[in-house]
């Protein structure tokens, strides 16, 4: 088995090291990942400047681009074969609900799916004191299953793991994408030269109570697996829009 591992926290993140380490028991692991943190890069692809690739150690390549660039370059230049599976993560922080659209971790798996390779994204729901052991053990189980059974067509798996010990975790739920409650996430301050600046992010945000959602599963102590697809069409609104007279 050839396994391509990538992430958006950068090739030196503990999360990708734990993931690659754990998957080595499954086959040959190749790491192609950004040379620095590219969290919230979304599904962006670099078109207007060249990309440099460096083999930092055997089968480990850093790219000065986005997670999407990494998957694209791995498939179309770096690896001499098509991988059997692409695994992205383990991200430092959850990727659930609306946040998925910003996520570089999930976007790398999207890129893999677009290129026809079964792809899975893993994220750990904490912001500090990261312990990747439970998530990396679970990644092995998921990858085994995907390789054994195959992935539903045009689908990727978005896996979020609570930051709990093995025996505190209640199990695993198949979930739907939840809904964020976005608050006042912009911080406005003044720099030492008297100019205003803004900083996006900040507080832990809430989520709406949606039954069977990713947020709900983690709040209850379960690992969440959400099957995602890249067709963003809102089918239920097609009929209604059809009645508008353009
Ligand atoms: Mn990240």
PDB file of C-alpha atoms and ligand atoms in Angstrom:
ATOM      1  CA  UNK A   1       0.000   0.000   0.000  1.00  0.00           C
ATOM      2  CA  UNK A   2       1.180   3.492  -0.821  1.00  0.00           C
ATOM      3  CA  UNK A   3      -0.154   6.131   1.542  1.00  0.00           C
ATOM      4  CA  UNK A   4       0.187   9.868   0.924  1.00  0.00           C
ATOM      5  CA  UNK A   5       0.111  11.954   4.097  1.00  0.00           C
ATOM      6  CA  UNK A   6      -0.342  15.715   4.128  1.00  0.00           C
ATOM      7  CA  UNK A   7      -1.696  18.465   6.395  1.00  0.00           C
ATOM      8  CA  UNK A   8      -2.097  22.224   6.761  1.00  0.00           C
ATOM      9  CA  UNK A   9      -0.121  22.712  10.004  1.00  0.00           C
ATOM     10  CA  UNK A  10       3.157  22.161   8.171  1.00  0.00           C
ATOM     11  CA  UNK A  11       5.516  19.237   7.731  1.00  0.00           C
ATOM     12  CA  UNK A  12       7.100  19.734  11.173  1.00  0.00           C
ATOM     13  CA  UNK A  13       3.812  19.590  13.113  1.00  0.00           C
ATOM     14  CA  UNK A  14       3.541  16.836  15.750  1.00  0.00           C
ATOM     15  CA  UNK A  15       0.149  15.915  14.282  1.00  0.00           C
ATOM     16  CA  UNK A  16       1.504  14.841  10.901  1.00  0.00           C
ATOM     17  CA  UNK A  17       4.394  13.009  12.552  1.00  0.00           C
ATOM     18  CA  UNK A  18       1.994  10.996  14.730  1.00  0.00           C
ATOM     19  CA  UNK A  19      -0.204  10.230  11.713  1.00  0.00           C
ATOM     20  CA  UNK A  20       2.663   9.152   9.446  1.00  0.00           C
ATOM     21  CA  UNK A  21       4.171   7.054  12.247  1.00  0.00           C
ATOM     22  CA  UNK A  22       0.944   5.212  12.912  1.00  0.00           C
ATOM     23  CA  UNK A  23       0.229   4.528   9.215  1.00  0.00           C
ATOM     24  CA  UNK A  24       3.677   3.028   8.628  1.00  0.00           C
ATOM     25  CA  UNK A  25       2.337  -0.307   9.855  1.00  0.00           C
ATOM     26  CA  UNK A  26      -0.104  -0.248   6.876  1.00  0.00           C
ATOM     27  CA  UNK A  27       2.312   0.350   4.029  1.00  0.00           C
ATOM     28  CA  UNK A  28       4.760   2.795   2.485  1.00  0.00           C
ATOM     29  CA  UNK A  29       4.126   6.302   3.756  1.00  0.00           C
ATOM     30  CA  UNK A  30       5.033   9.357   1.687  1.00  0.00           C
ATOM     31  CA  UNK A  31       4.686  12.788   3.263  1.00  0.00           C
ATOM     32  CA  UNK A  32       4.158  15.840   1.064  1.00  0.00           C
ATOM     33  CA  UNK A  33       3.205  18.821   3.205  1.00  0.00           C
ATOM     34  CA  UNK A  34       3.540  22.605   3.432  1.00  0.00           C
ATOM     35  CA  UNK A  35       6.909  23.892   4.690  1.00  0.00           C
ATOM     36  CA  UNK A  36       5.083  26.019   7.294  1.00  0.00           C
ATOM     37  CA  UNK A  37       1.652  26.361   8.831  1.00  0.00           C
ATOM     38  CA  UNK A  38      -1.053  27.034   6.221  1.00  0.00           C
ATOM     39  CA  UNK A  39      -4.154  26.645   8.386  1.00  0.00           C
ATOM     40  CA  UNK A  40      -7.312  28.231   6.930  1.00  0.00           C
ATOM     41  CA  UNK A  41      -5.763  28.177   3.443  1.00  0.00           C
ATOM     42  CA  UNK A  42      -9.007  26.629   2.222  1.00  0.00           C
ATOM     43  CA  UNK A  43      -8.860  24.936  -1.175  1.00  0.00           C
ATOM     44  CA  UNK A  44      -6.502  27.483  -2.678  1.00  0.00           C
ATOM     45  CA  UNK A  45      -4.138  26.524  -5.472  1.00  0.00           C
ATOM     46  CA  UNK A  46      -1.001  28.536  -6.258  1.00  0.00           C
ATOM     47  CA  UNK A  47      -1.000  29.671  -9.876  1.00  0.00           C
ATOM     48  CA  UNK A  48       1.032  32.879  -9.931  1.00  0.00           C
ATOM     49  CA  UNK A  49       4.398  31.900  -8.547  1.00  0.00           C
ATOM     50  CA  UNK A  50       6.605  28.816  -8.774  1.00  0.00           C
ATOM     51  CA  UNK A  51       6.589  26.130  -6.093  1.00  0.00           C
ATOM     52  CA  UNK A  52       9.750  24.690  -4.563  1.00  0.00           C
ATOM     53  CA  UNK A  53       9.939  21.132  -3.280  1.00  0.00           C
ATOM     54  CA  UNK A  54      12.553  19.932  -0.832  1.00  0.00           C
ATOM     55  CA  UNK A  55      13.131  16.337   0.291  1.00  0.00           C
ATOM     56  CA  UNK A  56      13.658  17.001   4.001  1.00  0.00           C
ATOM     57  CA  UNK A  57      14.195  13.290   4.746  1.00  0.00           C
ATOM     58  CA  UNK A  58      13.555  10.030   2.916  1.00  0.00           C
ATOM     59  CA  UNK A  59      10.033  10.145   1.368  1.00  0.00           C
ATOM     60  CA  UNK A  60       9.261  13.400   3.224  1.00  0.00           C
ATOM     61  CA  UNK A  61       8.829  16.417   0.955  1.00  0.00           C
ATOM     62  CA  UNK A  62       8.112  19.993   1.965  1.00  0.00           C
ATOM     63  CA  UNK A  63       6.433  22.400  -0.457  1.00  0.00           C
ATOM     64  CA  UNK A  64       6.294  26.189  -0.132  1.00  0.00           C
ATOM     65  CA  UNK A  65       2.612  26.138  -1.046  1.00  0.00           C
ATOM     66  CA  UNK A  66      -0.853  25.250   0.218  1.00  0.00           C
ATOM     67  CA  UNK A  67      -2.178  21.820   1.216  1.00  0.00           C
ATOM     68  CA  UNK A  68      -3.978  21.666  -2.150  1.00  0.00           C
ATOM     69  CA  UNK A  69      -0.675  22.417  -3.930  1.00  0.00           C
ATOM     70  CA  UNK A  70       0.930  19.573  -1.975  1.00  0.00           C
ATOM     71  CA  UNK A  71      -1.628  16.984  -3.073  1.00  0.00           C
ATOM     72  CA  UNK A  72      -1.566  18.279  -6.620  1.00  0.00           C
ATOM     73  CA  UNK A  73       2.232  18.231  -6.850  1.00  0.00           C
ATOM     74  CA  UNK A  74       2.476  14.847  -5.135  1.00  0.00           C
ATOM     75  CA  UNK A  75       0.096  13.336  -7.680  1.00  0.00           C
ATOM     76  CA  UNK A  76       1.460  15.103 -10.728  1.00  0.00           C
ATOM     77  CA  UNK A  77       5.167  15.330 -10.092  1.00  0.00           C
ATOM     78  CA  UNK A  78       6.663  14.093  -6.856  1.00  0.00           C
ATOM     79  CA  UNK A  79       5.340  10.544  -6.501  1.00  0.00           C
ATOM     80  CA  UNK A  80       6.132   8.086  -9.292  1.00  0.00           C
ATOM     81  CA  UNK A  81       2.785   6.285  -8.674  1.00  0.00           C
ATOM     82  CA  UNK A  82      -0.807   6.984  -7.628  1.00  0.00           C
ATOM     83  CA  UNK A  83      -1.266   6.532  -3.874  1.00  0.00           C
ATOM     84  CA  UNK A  84      -3.915   4.086  -2.654  1.00  0.00           C
ATOM     85  CA  UNK A  85      -5.165   6.623  -0.123  1.00  0.00           C
ATOM     86  CA  UNK A  86      -4.557  10.236   0.930  1.00  0.00           C
ATOM     87  CA  UNK A  87      -4.684  11.066   4.626  1.00  0.00           C
ATOM     88  CA  UNK A  88      -4.628  14.659   5.873  1.00  0.00           C
ATOM     89  CA  UNK A  89      -3.875  15.803   9.436  1.00  0.00           C
ATOM     90  CA  UNK A  90      -3.867  15.271  12.271  1.00  0.00           C
ATOM     91  CA  UNK A  91      -4.933  18.888  12.537  1.00  0.00           C
ATOM     92  CA  UNK A  92      -4.370  20.864  15.708  1.00  0.00           C
ATOM     93  CA  UNK A  93      -7.985  21.860  16.270  1.00  0.00           C
ATOM     94  CA  UNK A  94     -11.333  20.521  15.085  1.00  0.00           C
ATOM     95  CA  UNK A  95     -12.703  21.066  11.580  1.00  0.00           C
ATOM     96  CA  UNK A  96     -16.459  20.938  11.898  1.00  0.00           C
ATOM     97  CA  UNK A  97     -19.557  22.722  10.638  1.00  0.00           C
ATOM     98  CA  UNK A  98     -18.996  25.837   8.541  1.00  0.00           C
ATOM     99  CA  UNK A  99     -15.294  25.870   9.464  1.00  0.00           C
ATOM    100  CA  UNK A 100     -14.810  23.061   6.956  1.00  0.00           C
ATOM    101  CA  UNK A 101     -14.943  25.595   4.116  1.00  0.00           C
ATOM    102  CA  UNK A 102     -11.845  27.368   5.477  1.00  0.00           C
ATOM    103  CA  UNK A 103      -9.963  24.227   6.365  1.00  0.00           C
ATOM    104  CA  UNK A 104      -6.714  23.382   4.608  1.00  0.00           C
ATOM    105  CA  UNK A 105      -6.796  19.951   6.248  1.00  0.00           C
ATOM    106  CA  UNK A 106     -10.161  19.091   4.708  1.00  0.00           C
ATOM    107  CA  UNK A 107      -9.274  20.802   1.417  1.00  0.00           C
ATOM    108  CA  UNK A 108      -6.288  18.523   0.946  1.00  0.00           C
ATOM    109  CA  UNK A 109      -8.704  15.587   1.175  1.00  0.00           C
ATOM    110  CA  UNK A 110     -11.026  17.396  -1.262  1.00  0.00           C
ATOM    111  CA  UNK A 111      -8.173  17.681  -3.731  1.00  0.00           C
ATOM    112  CA  UNK A 112      -7.448  13.975  -3.343  1.00  0.00           C
ATOM    113  CA  UNK A 113     -11.104  13.192  -4.000  1.00  0.00           C
ATOM    114  CA  UNK A 114     -11.121  15.386  -7.121  1.00  0.00           C
ATOM    115  CA  UNK A 115      -8.104  13.443  -8.349  1.00  0.00           C
ATOM    116  CA  UNK A 116      -9.940  10.163  -7.777  1.00  0.00           C
ATOM    117  CA  UNK A 117      -8.090   8.917  -4.687  1.00  0.00           C
ATOM    118  CA  UNK A 118      -9.928   7.854  -1.490  1.00  0.00           C
ATOM    119  CA  UNK A 119      -9.168  10.630   1.000  1.00  0.00           C
ATOM    120  CA  UNK A 120      -9.664  11.165   4.720  1.00  0.00           C
ATOM    121  CA  UNK A 121      -9.087  14.230   6.936  1.00  0.00           C
ATOM    122  CA  UNK A 122      -8.325  13.910  10.671  1.00  0.00           C
ATOM    123  CA  UNK A 123      -8.570  16.680  13.256  1.00  0.00           C
ATOM    124  CA  UNK A 124      -8.113  16.714  17.028  1.00  0.00           C
ATOM    125  CA  UNK A 125     -10.501  18.901  19.016  1.00  0.00           C
ATOM    126  CA  UNK A 126      -8.206  20.867  21.283  1.00  0.00           C
ATOM    127  CA  UNK A 127      -6.147  24.040  21.156  1.00  0.00           C
ATOM    128  CA  UNK A 128      -3.426  23.021  23.616  1.00  0.00           C
ATOM    129  CA  UNK A 129      -1.633  20.109  25.329  1.00  0.00           C
ATOM    130  CA  UNK A 130      -2.017  18.031  22.178  1.00  0.00           C
ATOM    131  CA  UNK A 131      -2.027  14.273  22.655  1.00  0.00           C
ATOM    132  CA  UNK A 132      -2.380  12.634  19.241  1.00  0.00           C
ATOM    133  CA  UNK A 133      -2.277   9.014  20.421  1.00  0.00           C
ATOM    134  CA  UNK A 134      -6.037   8.298  20.364  1.00  0.00           C
ATOM    135  CA  UNK A 135      -6.533  10.070  17.025  1.00  0.00           C
ATOM    136  CA  UNK A 136      -3.559   8.357  15.399  1.00  0.00           C
ATOM    137  CA  UNK A 137      -4.705   4.918  16.602  1.00  0.00           C
ATOM    138  CA  UNK A 138      -8.157   5.636  15.228  1.00  0.00           C
ATOM    139  CA  UNK A 139      -6.717   6.825  11.907  1.00  0.00           C
ATOM    140  CA  UNK A 140      -5.261   3.375  11.441  1.00  0.00           C
ATOM    141  CA  UNK A 141      -8.699   1.783  11.881  1.00  0.00           C
ATOM    142  CA  UNK A 142     -10.317   4.163   9.398  1.00  0.00           C
ATOM    143  CA  UNK A 143      -7.598   3.752   6.776  1.00  0.00           C
ATOM    144  CA  UNK A 144      -7.823  -0.059   7.092  1.00  0.00           C
ATOM    145  CA  UNK A 145     -11.592   0.072   6.532  1.00  0.00           C
ATOM    146  CA  UNK A 146     -11.361   2.418   3.550  1.00  0.00           C
ATOM    147  CA  UNK A 147      -8.715   0.271   1.888  1.00  0.00           C
ATOM    148  CA  UNK A 148     -10.739  -2.876   2.595  1.00  0.00           C
ATOM    149  CA  UNK A 149     -14.198  -1.643   1.563  1.00  0.00           C
ATOM    150  CA  UNK A 150     -13.487   1.365  -0.668  1.00  0.00           C
ATOM    151  CA  UNK A 151     -14.934   4.848  -0.418  1.00  0.00           C
ATOM    152  CA  UNK A 152     -18.439   5.851  -1.557  1.00  0.00           C
ATOM    153  CA  UNK A 153     -18.166   7.652  -4.921  1.00  0.00           C
ATOM    154  CA  UNK A 154     -17.112  11.348  -4.864  1.00  0.00           C
ATOM    155  CA  UNK A 155     -16.982  11.245  -1.073  1.00  0.00           C
ATOM    156  CA  UNK A 156     -14.326  12.055   1.471  1.00  0.00           C
ATOM    157  CA  UNK A 157     -14.384  11.413   5.183  1.00  0.00           C
ATOM    158  CA  UNK A 158     -13.964  14.245   7.666  1.00  0.00           C
ATOM    159  CA  UNK A 159     -12.978  12.741  11.014  1.00  0.00           C
ATOM    160  CA  UNK A 160     -12.922  14.783  14.229  1.00  0.00           C
ATOM    161  CA  UNK A 161     -11.606  13.243  17.421  1.00  0.00           C
ATOM    162  CA  UNK A 162     -12.351  14.604  20.907  1.00  0.00           C
ATOM    163  CA  UNK A 163      -9.328  15.273  23.115  1.00  0.00           C
ATOM    164  CA  UNK A 164     -10.144  12.461  25.540  1.00  0.00           C
ATOM    165  CA  UNK A 165      -8.402   9.289  26.651  1.00  0.00           C
ATOM    166  CA  UNK A 166      -9.179   5.983  24.919  1.00  0.00           C
ATOM    167  CA  UNK A 167     -11.581   4.845  27.666  1.00  0.00           C
ATOM    168  CA  UNK A 168     -13.317   8.210  27.979  1.00  0.00           C
ATOM    169  CA  UNK A 169     -14.340   8.078  24.317  1.00  0.00           C
ATOM    170  CA  UNK A 170     -17.868   6.711  24.008  1.00  0.00           C
ATOM    171  CA  UNK A 171     -17.555   5.463  20.448  1.00  0.00           C
ATOM    172  CA  UNK A 172     -17.890   6.751  16.935  1.00  0.00           C
ATOM    173  CA  UNK A 173     -20.848   8.397  15.200  1.00  0.00           C
ATOM    174  CA  UNK A 174     -21.560   9.018  11.539  1.00  0.00           C
ATOM    175  CA  UNK A 175     -22.609  12.654  11.494  1.00  0.00           C
ATOM    176  CA  UNK A 176     -23.772  15.544   9.342  1.00  0.00           C
ATOM    177  CA  UNK A 177     -22.036  18.887   8.995  1.00  0.00           C
ATOM    178  CA  UNK A 178     -23.148  21.147  11.862  1.00  0.00           C
ATOM    179  CA  UNK A 179     -23.675  24.876  12.070  1.00  0.00           C
ATOM    180  CA  UNK A 180     -21.397  27.439  13.719  1.00  0.00           C
ATOM    181  CA  UNK A 181     -22.568  30.445  15.654  1.00  0.00           C
ATOM    182  CA  UNK A 182     -20.135  33.183  14.647  1.00  0.00           C
ATOM    183  CA  UNK A 183     -19.649  35.917  17.240  1.00  0.00           C
ATOM    184  CA  UNK A 184     -17.493  39.042  17.426  1.00  0.00           C
ATOM    185  CA  UNK A 185     -14.408  37.371  16.066  1.00  0.00           C
ATOM    186  CA  UNK A 186     -12.570  40.499  14.922  1.00  0.00           C
ATOM    187  CA  UNK A 187     -10.116  42.177  17.272  1.00  0.00           C
ATOM    188  CA  UNK A 188      -9.348  45.805  16.451  1.00  0.00           C
ATOM    189  CA  UNK A 189      -6.213  47.421  17.936  1.00  0.00           C
ATOM    190  CA  UNK A 190      -3.584  50.047  17.213  1.00  0.00           C
ATOM    191  CA  UNK A 191       0.012  49.187  16.263  1.00  0.00           C
ATOM    192  CA  UNK A 192       3.123  50.882  17.783  1.00  0.00           C
ATOM    193  CA  UNK A 193       3.145  53.391  14.883  1.00  0.00           C
ATOM    194  CA  UNK A 194      -0.414  54.448  15.539  1.00  0.00           C
ATOM    195  CA  UNK A 195      -2.042  52.546  12.675  1.00  0.00           C
ATOM    196  CA  UNK A 196      -5.174  50.499  13.173  1.00  0.00           C
ATOM    197  CA  UNK A 197      -5.022  46.766  12.588  1.00  0.00           C
ATOM    198  CA  UNK A 198      -7.547  43.945  12.677  1.00  0.00           C
ATOM    199  CA  UNK A 199      -7.093  40.360  13.717  1.00  0.00           C
ATOM    200  CA  UNK A 200      -9.572  37.677  12.675  1.00  0.00           C
ATOM    201  CA  UNK A 201     -10.341  34.884  15.115  1.00  0.00           C
ATOM    202  CA  UNK A 202     -10.109  34.954  18.842  1.00  0.00           C
ATOM    203  CA  UNK A 203     -12.705  33.353  21.054  1.00  0.00           C
ATOM    204  CA  UNK A 204     -14.028  29.836  21.030  1.00  0.00           C
ATOM    205  CA  UNK A 205     -17.239  30.089  19.069  1.00  0.00           C
ATOM    206  CA  UNK A 206     -20.466  28.240  19.775  1.00  0.00           C
ATOM    207  CA  UNK A 207     -22.549  25.957  17.595  1.00  0.00           C
ATOM    208  CA  UNK A 208     -26.224  25.462  16.927  1.00  0.00           C
ATOM    209  CA  UNK A 209     -27.907  22.420  18.362  1.00  0.00           C
ATOM    210  CA  UNK A 210     -28.319  20.177  15.305  1.00  0.00           C
ATOM    211  CA  UNK A 211     -29.191  16.548  15.956  1.00  0.00           C
ATOM    212  CA  UNK A 212     -26.623  14.101  14.516  1.00  0.00           C
ATOM    213  CA  UNK A 213     -24.134  16.895  13.812  1.00  0.00           C
ATOM    214  CA  UNK A 214     -20.347  16.714  14.109  1.00  0.00           C
ATOM    215  CA  UNK A 215     -20.356  19.292  16.943  1.00  0.00           C
ATOM    216  CA  UNK A 216     -23.018  17.340  18.827  1.00  0.00           C
ATOM    217  CA  UNK A 217     -21.095  14.068  18.586  1.00  0.00           C
ATOM    218  CA  UNK A 218     -17.907  15.607  20.005  1.00  0.00           C
ATOM    219  CA  UNK A 219     -19.809  17.436  22.739  1.00  0.00           C
ATOM    220  CA  UNK A 220     -21.136  14.014  23.814  1.00  0.00           C
ATOM    221  CA  UNK A 221     -17.684  12.392  23.768  1.00  0.00           C
ATOM    222  CA  UNK A 222     -17.891  10.582  20.421  1.00  0.00           C
ATOM    223  CA  UNK A 223     -15.539  10.562  17.455  1.00  0.00           C
ATOM    224  CA  UNK A 224     -17.339  12.094  14.468  1.00  0.00           C
ATOM    225  CA  UNK A 225     -17.084  10.838  10.888  1.00  0.00           C
ATOM    226  CA  UNK A 226     -18.846  13.068   8.356  1.00  0.00           C
ATOM    227  CA  UNK A 227     -19.045  11.933   4.742  1.00  0.00           C
ATOM    228  CA  UNK A 228     -18.567  15.037   2.577  1.00  0.00           C
ATOM    229  CA  UNK A 229     -18.961  15.599  -1.133  1.00  0.00           C
ATOM    230  CA  UNK A 230     -17.886  18.471  -3.326  1.00  0.00           C
ATOM    231  CA  UNK A 231     -21.227  19.061  -5.023  1.00  0.00           C
ATOM    232  CA  UNK A 232     -22.328  22.282  -3.286  1.00  0.00           C
ATOM    233  CA  UNK A 233     -25.672  22.411  -5.110  1.00  0.00           C
ATOM    234  CA  UNK A 234     -28.634  23.061  -2.849  1.00  0.00           C
ATOM    235  CA  UNK A 235     -31.026  20.676  -4.622  1.00  0.00           C
ATOM    236  CA  UNK A 236     -34.037  21.536  -2.464  1.00  0.00           C
ATOM    237  CA  UNK A 237     -33.946  25.169  -3.644  1.00  0.00           C
ATOM    238  CA  UNK A 238     -33.777  24.369  -7.379  1.00  0.00           C
ATOM    239  CA  UNK A 239     -37.561  24.142  -7.771  1.00  0.00           C
ATOM    240  CA  UNK A 240     -38.118  27.402  -5.909  1.00  0.00           C
ATOM    241  CA  UNK A 241     -35.510  29.242  -8.006  1.00  0.00           C
ATOM    242  CA  UNK A 242     -37.140  27.769 -11.094  1.00  0.00           C
ATOM    243  CA  UNK A 243     -40.242  29.848 -10.302  1.00  0.00           C
ATOM    244  CA  UNK A 244     -38.260  33.133 -10.338  1.00  0.00           C
ATOM    245  CA  UNK A 245     -38.528  34.916 -13.662  1.00  0.00           C
ATOM    246  CA  UNK A 246     -35.064  35.881 -14.843  1.00  0.00           C
TER     247      UNK A 246
HETATM  248 MN1  LIG B   1      -4.337  23.504  10.788  1.00  0.00          MN
END
